PDB file of C-alpha atoms in Angstrom:
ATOM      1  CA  UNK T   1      -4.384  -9.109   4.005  1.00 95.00           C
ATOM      2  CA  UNK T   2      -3.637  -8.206   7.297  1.00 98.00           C
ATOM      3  CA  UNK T   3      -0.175  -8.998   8.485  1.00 97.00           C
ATOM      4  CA  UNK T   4       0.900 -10.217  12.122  1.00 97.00           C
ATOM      5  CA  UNK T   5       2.859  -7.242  12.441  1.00 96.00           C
ATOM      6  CA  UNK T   6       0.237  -5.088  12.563  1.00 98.00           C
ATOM      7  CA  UNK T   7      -2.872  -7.767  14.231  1.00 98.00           C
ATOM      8  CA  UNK T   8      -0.174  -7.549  17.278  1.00 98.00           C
ATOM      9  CA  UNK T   9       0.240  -4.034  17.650  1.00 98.00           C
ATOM     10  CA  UNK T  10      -3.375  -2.841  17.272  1.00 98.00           C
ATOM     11  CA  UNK T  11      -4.435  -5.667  19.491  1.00 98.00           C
ATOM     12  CA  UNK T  12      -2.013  -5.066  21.726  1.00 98.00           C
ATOM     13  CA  UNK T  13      -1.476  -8.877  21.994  1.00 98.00           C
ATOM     14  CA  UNK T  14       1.285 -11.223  21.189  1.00 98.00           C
ATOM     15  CA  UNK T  15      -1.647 -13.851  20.093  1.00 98.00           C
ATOM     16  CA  UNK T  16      -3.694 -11.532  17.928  1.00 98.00           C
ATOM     17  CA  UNK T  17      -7.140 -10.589  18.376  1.00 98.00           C
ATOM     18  CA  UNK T  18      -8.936 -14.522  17.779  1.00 98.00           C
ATOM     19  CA  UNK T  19     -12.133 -14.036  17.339  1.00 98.00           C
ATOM     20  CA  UNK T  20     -13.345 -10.932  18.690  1.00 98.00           C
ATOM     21  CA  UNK T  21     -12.834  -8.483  16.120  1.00 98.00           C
ATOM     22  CA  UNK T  22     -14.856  -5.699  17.071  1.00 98.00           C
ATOM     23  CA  UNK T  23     -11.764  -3.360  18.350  1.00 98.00           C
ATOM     24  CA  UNK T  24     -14.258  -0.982  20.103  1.00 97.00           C
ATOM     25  CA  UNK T  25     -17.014  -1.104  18.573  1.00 98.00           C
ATOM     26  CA  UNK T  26     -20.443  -1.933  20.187  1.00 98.00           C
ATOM     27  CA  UNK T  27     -24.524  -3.336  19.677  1.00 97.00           C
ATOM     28  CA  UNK T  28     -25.439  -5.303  16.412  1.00 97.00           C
ATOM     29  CA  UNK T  29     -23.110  -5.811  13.646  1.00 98.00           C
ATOM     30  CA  UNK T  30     -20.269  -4.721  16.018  1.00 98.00           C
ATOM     31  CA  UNK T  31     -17.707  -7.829  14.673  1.00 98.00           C
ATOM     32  CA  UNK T  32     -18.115  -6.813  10.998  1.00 98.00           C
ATOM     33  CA  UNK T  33     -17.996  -2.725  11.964  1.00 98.00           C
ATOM     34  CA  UNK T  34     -14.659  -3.478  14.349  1.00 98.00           C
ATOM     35  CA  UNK T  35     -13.164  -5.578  11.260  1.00 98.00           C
ATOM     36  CA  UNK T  36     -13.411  -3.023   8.601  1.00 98.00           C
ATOM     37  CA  UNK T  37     -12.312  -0.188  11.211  1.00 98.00           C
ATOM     38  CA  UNK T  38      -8.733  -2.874  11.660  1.00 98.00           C
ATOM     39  CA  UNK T  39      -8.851  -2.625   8.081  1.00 98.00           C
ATOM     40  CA  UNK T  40      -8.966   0.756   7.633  1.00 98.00           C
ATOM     41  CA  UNK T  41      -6.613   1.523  10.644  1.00 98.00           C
ATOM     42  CA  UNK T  42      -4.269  -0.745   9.218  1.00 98.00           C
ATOM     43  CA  UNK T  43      -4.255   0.837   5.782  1.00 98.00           C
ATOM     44  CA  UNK T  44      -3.757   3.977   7.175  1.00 98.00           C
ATOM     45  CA  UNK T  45      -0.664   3.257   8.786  1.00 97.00           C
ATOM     46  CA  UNK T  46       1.103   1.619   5.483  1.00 97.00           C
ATOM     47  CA  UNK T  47       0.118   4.220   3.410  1.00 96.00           C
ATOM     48  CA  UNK T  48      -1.163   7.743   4.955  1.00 97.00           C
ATOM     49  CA  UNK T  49      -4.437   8.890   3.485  1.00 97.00           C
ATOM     50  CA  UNK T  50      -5.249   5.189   2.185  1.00 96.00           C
ATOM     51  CA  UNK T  51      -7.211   5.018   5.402  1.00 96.00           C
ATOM     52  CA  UNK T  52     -10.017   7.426   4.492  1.00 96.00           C
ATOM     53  CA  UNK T  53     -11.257   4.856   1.509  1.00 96.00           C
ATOM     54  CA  UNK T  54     -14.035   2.795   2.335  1.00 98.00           C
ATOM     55  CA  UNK T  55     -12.403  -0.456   3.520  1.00 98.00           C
ATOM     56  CA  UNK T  56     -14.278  -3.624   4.116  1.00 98.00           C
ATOM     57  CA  UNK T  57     -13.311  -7.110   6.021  1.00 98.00           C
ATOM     58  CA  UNK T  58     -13.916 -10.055   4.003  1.00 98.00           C
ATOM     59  CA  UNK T  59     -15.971 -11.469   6.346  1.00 98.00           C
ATOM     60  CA  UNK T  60     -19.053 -13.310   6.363  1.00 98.00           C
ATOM     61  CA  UNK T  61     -21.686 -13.149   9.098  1.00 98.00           C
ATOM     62  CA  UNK T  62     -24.976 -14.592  10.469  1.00 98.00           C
ATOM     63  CA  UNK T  63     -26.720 -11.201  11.486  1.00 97.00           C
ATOM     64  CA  UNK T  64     -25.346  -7.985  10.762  1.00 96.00           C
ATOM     65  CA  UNK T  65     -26.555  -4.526  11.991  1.00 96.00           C
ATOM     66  CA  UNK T  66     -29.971  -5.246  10.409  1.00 96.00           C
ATOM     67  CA  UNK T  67     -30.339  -9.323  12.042  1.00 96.00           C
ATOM     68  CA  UNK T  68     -30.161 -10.763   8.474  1.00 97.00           C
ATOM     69  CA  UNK T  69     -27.162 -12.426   7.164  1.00 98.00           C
ATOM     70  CA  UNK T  70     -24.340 -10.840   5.734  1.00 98.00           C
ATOM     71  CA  UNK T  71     -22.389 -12.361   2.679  1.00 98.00           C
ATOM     72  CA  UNK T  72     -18.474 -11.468   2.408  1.00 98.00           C
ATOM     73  CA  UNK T  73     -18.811 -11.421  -1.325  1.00 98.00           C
ATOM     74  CA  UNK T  74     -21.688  -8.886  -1.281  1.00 98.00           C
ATOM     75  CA  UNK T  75     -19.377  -6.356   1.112  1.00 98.00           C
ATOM     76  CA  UNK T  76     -16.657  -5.360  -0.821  1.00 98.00           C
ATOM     77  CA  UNK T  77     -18.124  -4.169  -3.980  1.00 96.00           C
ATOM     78  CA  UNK T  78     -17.652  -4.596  -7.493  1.00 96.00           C
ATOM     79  CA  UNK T  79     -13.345  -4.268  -8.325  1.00 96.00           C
ATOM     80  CA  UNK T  80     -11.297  -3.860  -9.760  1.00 97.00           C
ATOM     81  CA  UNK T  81      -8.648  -4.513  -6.671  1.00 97.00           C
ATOM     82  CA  UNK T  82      -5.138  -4.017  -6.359  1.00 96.00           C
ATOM     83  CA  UNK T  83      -2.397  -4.475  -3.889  1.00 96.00           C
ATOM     84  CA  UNK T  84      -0.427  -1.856  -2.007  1.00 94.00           C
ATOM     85  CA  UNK T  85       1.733  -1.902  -4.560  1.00 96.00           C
ATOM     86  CA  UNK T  86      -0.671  -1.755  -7.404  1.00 96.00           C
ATOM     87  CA  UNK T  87      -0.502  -5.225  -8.668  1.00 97.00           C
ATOM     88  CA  UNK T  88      -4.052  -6.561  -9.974  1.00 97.00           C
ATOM     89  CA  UNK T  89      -5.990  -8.816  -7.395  1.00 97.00           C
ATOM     90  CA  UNK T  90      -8.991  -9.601  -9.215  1.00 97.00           C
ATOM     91  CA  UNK T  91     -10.783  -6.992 -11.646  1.00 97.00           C
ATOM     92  CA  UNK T  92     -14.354  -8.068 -10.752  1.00 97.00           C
ATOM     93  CA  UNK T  93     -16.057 -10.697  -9.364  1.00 96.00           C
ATOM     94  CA  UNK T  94     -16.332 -13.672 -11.206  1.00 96.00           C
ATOM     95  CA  UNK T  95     -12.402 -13.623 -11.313  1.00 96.00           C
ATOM     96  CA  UNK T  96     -12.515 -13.723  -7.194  1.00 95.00           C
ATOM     97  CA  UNK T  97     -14.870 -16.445  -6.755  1.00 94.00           C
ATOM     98  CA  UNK T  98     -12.462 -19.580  -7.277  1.00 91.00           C
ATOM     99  CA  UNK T  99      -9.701 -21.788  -5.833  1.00 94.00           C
ATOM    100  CA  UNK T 100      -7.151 -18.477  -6.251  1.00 96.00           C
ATOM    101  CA  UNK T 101      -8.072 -15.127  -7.757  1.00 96.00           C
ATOM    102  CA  UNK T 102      -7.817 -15.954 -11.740  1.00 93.00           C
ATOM    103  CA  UNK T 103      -6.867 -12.170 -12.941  1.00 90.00           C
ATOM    104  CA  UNK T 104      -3.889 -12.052 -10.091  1.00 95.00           C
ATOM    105  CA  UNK T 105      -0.829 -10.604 -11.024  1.00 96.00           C
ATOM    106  CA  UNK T 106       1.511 -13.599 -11.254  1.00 95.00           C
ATOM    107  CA  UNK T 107       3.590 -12.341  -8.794  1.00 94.00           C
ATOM    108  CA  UNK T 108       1.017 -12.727  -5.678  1.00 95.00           C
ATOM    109  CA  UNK T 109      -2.052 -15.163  -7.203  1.00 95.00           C
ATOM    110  CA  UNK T 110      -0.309 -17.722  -4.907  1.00 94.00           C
ATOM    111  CA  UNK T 111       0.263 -15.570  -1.980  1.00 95.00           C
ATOM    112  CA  UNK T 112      -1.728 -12.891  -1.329  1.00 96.00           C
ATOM    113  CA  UNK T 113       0.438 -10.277  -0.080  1.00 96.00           C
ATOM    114  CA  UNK T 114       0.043  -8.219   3.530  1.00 96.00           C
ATOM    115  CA  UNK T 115      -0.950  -3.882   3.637  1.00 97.00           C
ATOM    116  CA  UNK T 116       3.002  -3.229   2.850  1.00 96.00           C
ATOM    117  CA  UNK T 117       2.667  -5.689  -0.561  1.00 95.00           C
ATOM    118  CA  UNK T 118       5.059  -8.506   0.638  1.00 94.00           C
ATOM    119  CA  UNK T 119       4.078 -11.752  -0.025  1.00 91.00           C
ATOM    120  CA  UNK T 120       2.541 -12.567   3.505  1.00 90.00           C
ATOM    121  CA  UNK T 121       4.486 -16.132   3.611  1.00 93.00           C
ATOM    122  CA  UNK T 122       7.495 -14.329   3.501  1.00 91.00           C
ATOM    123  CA  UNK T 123       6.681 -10.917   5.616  1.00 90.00           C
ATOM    124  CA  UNK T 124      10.512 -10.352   6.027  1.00 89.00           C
ATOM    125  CA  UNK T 125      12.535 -11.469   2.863  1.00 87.00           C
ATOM    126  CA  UNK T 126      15.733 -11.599   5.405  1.00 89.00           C
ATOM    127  CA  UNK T 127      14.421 -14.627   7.194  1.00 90.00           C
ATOM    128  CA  UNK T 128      12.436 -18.019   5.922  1.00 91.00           C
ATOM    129  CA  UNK T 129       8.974 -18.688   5.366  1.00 92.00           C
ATOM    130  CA  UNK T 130       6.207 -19.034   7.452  1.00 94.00           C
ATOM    131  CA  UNK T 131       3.461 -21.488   8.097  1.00 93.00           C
ATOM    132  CA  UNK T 132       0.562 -18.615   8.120  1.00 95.00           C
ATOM    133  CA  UNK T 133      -1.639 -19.222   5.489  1.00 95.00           C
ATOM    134  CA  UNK T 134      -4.611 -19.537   7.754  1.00 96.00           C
ATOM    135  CA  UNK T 135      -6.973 -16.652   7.192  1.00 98.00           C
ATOM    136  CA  UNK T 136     -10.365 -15.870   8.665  1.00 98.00           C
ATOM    137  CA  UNK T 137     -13.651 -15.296   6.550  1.00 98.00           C
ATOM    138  CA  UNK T 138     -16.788 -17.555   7.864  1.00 98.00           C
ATOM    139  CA  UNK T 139     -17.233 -18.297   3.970  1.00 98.00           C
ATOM    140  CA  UNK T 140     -17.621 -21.294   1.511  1.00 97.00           C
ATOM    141  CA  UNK T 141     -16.102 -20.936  -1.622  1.00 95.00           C
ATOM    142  CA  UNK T 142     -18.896 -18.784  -2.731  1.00 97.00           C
ATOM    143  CA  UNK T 143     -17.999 -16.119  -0.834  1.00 98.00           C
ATOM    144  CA  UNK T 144     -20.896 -16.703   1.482  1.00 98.00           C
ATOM    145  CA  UNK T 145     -21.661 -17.689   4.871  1.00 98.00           C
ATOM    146  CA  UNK T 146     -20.081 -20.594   5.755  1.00 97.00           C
ATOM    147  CA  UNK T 147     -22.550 -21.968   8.212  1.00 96.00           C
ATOM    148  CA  UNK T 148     -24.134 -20.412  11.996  1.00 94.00           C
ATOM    149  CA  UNK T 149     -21.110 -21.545  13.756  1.00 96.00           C
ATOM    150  CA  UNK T 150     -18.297 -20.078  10.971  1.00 97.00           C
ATOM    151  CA  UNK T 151     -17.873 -16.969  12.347  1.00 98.00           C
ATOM    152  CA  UNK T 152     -17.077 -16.842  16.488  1.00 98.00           C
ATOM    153  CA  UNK T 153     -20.607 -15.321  17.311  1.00 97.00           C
ATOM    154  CA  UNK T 154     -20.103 -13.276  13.934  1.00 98.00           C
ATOM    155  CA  UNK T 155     -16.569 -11.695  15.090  1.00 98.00           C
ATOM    156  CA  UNK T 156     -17.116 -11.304  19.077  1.00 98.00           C
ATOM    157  CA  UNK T 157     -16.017 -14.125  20.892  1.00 98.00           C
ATOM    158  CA  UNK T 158     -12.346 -15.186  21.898  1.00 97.00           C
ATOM    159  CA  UNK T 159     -13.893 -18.039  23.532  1.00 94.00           C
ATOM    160  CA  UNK T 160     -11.272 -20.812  24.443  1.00 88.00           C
ATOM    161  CA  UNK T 161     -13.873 -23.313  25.036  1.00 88.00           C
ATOM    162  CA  UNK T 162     -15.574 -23.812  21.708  1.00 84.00           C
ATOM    163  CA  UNK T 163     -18.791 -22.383  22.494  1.00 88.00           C
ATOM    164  CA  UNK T 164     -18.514 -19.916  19.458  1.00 90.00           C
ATOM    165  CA  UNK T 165     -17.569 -22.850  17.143  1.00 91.00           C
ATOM    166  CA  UNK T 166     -15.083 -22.943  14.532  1.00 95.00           C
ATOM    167  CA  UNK T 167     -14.611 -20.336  12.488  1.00 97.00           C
ATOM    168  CA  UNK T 168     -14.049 -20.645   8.792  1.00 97.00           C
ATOM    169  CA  UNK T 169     -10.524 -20.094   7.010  1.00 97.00           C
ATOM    170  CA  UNK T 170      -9.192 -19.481   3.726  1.00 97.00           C
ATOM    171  CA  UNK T 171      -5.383 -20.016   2.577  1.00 96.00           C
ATOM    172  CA  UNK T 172      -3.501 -17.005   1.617  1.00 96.00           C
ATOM    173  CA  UNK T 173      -1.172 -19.349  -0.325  1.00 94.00           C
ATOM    174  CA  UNK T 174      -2.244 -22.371  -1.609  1.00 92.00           C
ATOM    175  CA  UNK T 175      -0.983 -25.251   1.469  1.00 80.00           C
ATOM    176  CA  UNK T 176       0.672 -28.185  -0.254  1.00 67.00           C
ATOM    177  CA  UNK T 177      -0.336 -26.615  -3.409  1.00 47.00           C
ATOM    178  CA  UNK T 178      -3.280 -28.804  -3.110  1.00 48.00           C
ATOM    179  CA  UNK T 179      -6.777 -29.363  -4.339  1.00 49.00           C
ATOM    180  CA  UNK T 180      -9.092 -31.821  -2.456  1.00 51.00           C
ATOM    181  CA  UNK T 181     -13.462 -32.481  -2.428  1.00 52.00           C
ATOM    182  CA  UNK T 182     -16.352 -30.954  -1.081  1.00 54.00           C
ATOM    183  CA  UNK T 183     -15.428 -28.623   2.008  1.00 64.00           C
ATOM    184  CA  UNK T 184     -12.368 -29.099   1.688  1.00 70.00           C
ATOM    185  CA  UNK T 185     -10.022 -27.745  -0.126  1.00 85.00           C
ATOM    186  CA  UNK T 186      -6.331 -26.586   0.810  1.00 88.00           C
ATOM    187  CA  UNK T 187      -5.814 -24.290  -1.843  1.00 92.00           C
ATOM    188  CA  UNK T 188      -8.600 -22.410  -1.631  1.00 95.00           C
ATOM    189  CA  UNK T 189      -8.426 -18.509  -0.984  1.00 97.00           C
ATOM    190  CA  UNK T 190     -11.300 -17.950   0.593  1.00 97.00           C
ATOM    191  CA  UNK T 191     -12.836 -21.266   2.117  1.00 96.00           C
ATOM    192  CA  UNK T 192     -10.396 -23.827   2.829  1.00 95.00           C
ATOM    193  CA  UNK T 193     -11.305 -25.672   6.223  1.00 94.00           C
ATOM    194  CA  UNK T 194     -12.550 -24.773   9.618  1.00 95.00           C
ATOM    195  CA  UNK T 195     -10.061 -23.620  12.823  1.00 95.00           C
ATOM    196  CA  UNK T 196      -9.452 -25.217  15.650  1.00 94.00           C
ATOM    197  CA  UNK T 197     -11.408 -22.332  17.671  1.00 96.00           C
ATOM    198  CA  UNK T 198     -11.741 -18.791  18.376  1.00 97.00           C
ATOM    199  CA  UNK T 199      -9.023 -18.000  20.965  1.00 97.00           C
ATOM    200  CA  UNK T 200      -6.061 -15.836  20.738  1.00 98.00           C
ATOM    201  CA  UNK T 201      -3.211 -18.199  19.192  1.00 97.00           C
ATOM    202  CA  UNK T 202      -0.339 -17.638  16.354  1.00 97.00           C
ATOM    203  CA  UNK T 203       1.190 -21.048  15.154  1.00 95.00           C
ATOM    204  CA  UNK T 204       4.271 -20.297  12.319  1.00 94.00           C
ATOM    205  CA  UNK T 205       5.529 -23.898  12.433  1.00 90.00           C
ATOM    206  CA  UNK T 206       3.739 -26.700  10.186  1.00 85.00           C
ATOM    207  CA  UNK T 207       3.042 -29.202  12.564  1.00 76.00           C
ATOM    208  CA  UNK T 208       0.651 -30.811  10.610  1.00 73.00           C
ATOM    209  CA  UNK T 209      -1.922 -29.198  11.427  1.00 71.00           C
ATOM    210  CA  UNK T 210      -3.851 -28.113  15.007  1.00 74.00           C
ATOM    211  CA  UNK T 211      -2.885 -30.506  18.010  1.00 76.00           C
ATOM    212  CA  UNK T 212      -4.893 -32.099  20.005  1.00 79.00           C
ATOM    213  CA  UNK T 213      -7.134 -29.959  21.914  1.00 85.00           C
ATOM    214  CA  UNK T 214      -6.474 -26.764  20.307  1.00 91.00           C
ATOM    215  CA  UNK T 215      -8.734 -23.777  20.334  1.00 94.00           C
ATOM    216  CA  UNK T 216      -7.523 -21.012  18.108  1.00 96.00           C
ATOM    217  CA  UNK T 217      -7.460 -19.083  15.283  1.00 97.00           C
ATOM    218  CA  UNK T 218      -3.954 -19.831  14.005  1.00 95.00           C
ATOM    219  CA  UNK T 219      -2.928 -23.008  15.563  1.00 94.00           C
ATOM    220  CA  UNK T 220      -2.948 -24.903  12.686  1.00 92.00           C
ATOM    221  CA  UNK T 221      -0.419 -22.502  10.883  1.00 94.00           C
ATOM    222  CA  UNK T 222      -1.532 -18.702  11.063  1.00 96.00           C
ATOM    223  CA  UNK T 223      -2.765 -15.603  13.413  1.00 97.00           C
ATOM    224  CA  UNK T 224      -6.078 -14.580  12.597  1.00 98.00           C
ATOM    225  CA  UNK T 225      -5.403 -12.411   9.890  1.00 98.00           C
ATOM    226  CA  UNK T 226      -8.123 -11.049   7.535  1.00 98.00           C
ATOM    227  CA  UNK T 227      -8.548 -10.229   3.969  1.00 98.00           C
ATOM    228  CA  UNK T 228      -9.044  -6.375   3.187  1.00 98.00           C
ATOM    229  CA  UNK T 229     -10.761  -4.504   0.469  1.00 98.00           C
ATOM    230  CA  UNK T 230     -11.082  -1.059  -0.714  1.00 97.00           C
ATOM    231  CA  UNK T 231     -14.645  -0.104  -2.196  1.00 95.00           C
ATOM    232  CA  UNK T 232     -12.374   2.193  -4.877  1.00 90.00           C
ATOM    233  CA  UNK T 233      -8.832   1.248  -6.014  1.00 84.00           C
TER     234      UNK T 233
END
């Protein structure tokens, strides 16, 4: 996933990007073509050459470039994936599509490391953990879209008034270590809960939850940080 490292720098802002995701890019489908192009950008800079693979967003979106919907799951091909440092993710699938990736290395199943392969709860092993499992994909836990207001206008609004709705979140470690019912769920990878909003925000300190009146992306512990994939290992 994406760390807040690098959602700062390519943003160019100490609250991330929120919402709008398109970093440049323009017309239909310009959320989902500006996330993969973070992705990409950000790959490129951990690892020089990684960035010419075909990286996708795990993202989820009412309309894409065609008007029909657009299903995270369906974007990111068929596996196996692997982690910058070449630890398994999932090899296909079926092992992605539940409460944490069942063929995960060990080592990261319960938090799904950033583009440099650190665990992303711990980005710098010299200080403590975080409270950033928040993670954006507009997706139930089927990988698909979440609902018409999941996905802050399907990745182009920063809106601090809730008029793009509340986009959908995973947990990049499991929160509490905890289950819970129906759409719900706080260990859940890819569909945990909904944000507080679509602004700009970064919240590292559990407090519980958002506060009263929030609007963004992170402030209930997190940035805005997405999931990446490569369409080859």
């Amino acid at each position: 996933m994406t760390s807040l490292a690098a959602m700062r720098e390519l943003s160019g802002s100490q609250d991330g990007f929120g919402g709008d995701l398109r970093f440049g890019e323009t017309g239909a489908g310009a959320g989902l073509r500006g996330a993969d192009k973070i992705c990409a950008t950000i790959a490129e800079k951990s690892m020089p050459g990684a960035g010419s693979k075909t990286w996708r967003a795990f993202l989820s979106a009412a309309a894409g470039e065609d008007g029909k919907q657009v299903d995270a799951i369906d974007r990111i091909g068929e596996g196996p994936w692997y982690d910058r440092l070449g630890r398994l993710v999932a090899s296909n699938k079926d092992e992605l599509i539940g409460e944490r990736p069942s063929g995960a290395d060990d080592a990261i199943a319960d938090d799904l490391p950033n583009e440099d392969g650190v665990p992303n709860q711990q980005p710098d092993p010299s200080q403590p953990k975080v409270d950033n499992h928040d993670t954006l994909t507009g997706s139930n836990q089927q990988g698909r879209l979440s609902g018409p207001t999941a996905t802050c206008n399907d990745w182009t609004s920063a809106s601090g008034d809730r008029s793009s709705g509340k986009p959908r979140l995973g947990h990049s470690w499991p929160r509490n270590f905890g289950g819970g019912g129906g759409d719900f769920n706080m260990a859940h990878w890819m569909s945990a809960h909904d944000a507080a909003g679509c602004s700009p925000s970064v919240n590292l300190v559990d407090a519980g939850g958002p506060q009263q009146g929030a609007t963004g992306v992170g402030s209930g512990g997190g940035y805005g940080g997405i999931y990446c994939f490569a369409l080859t290992p």
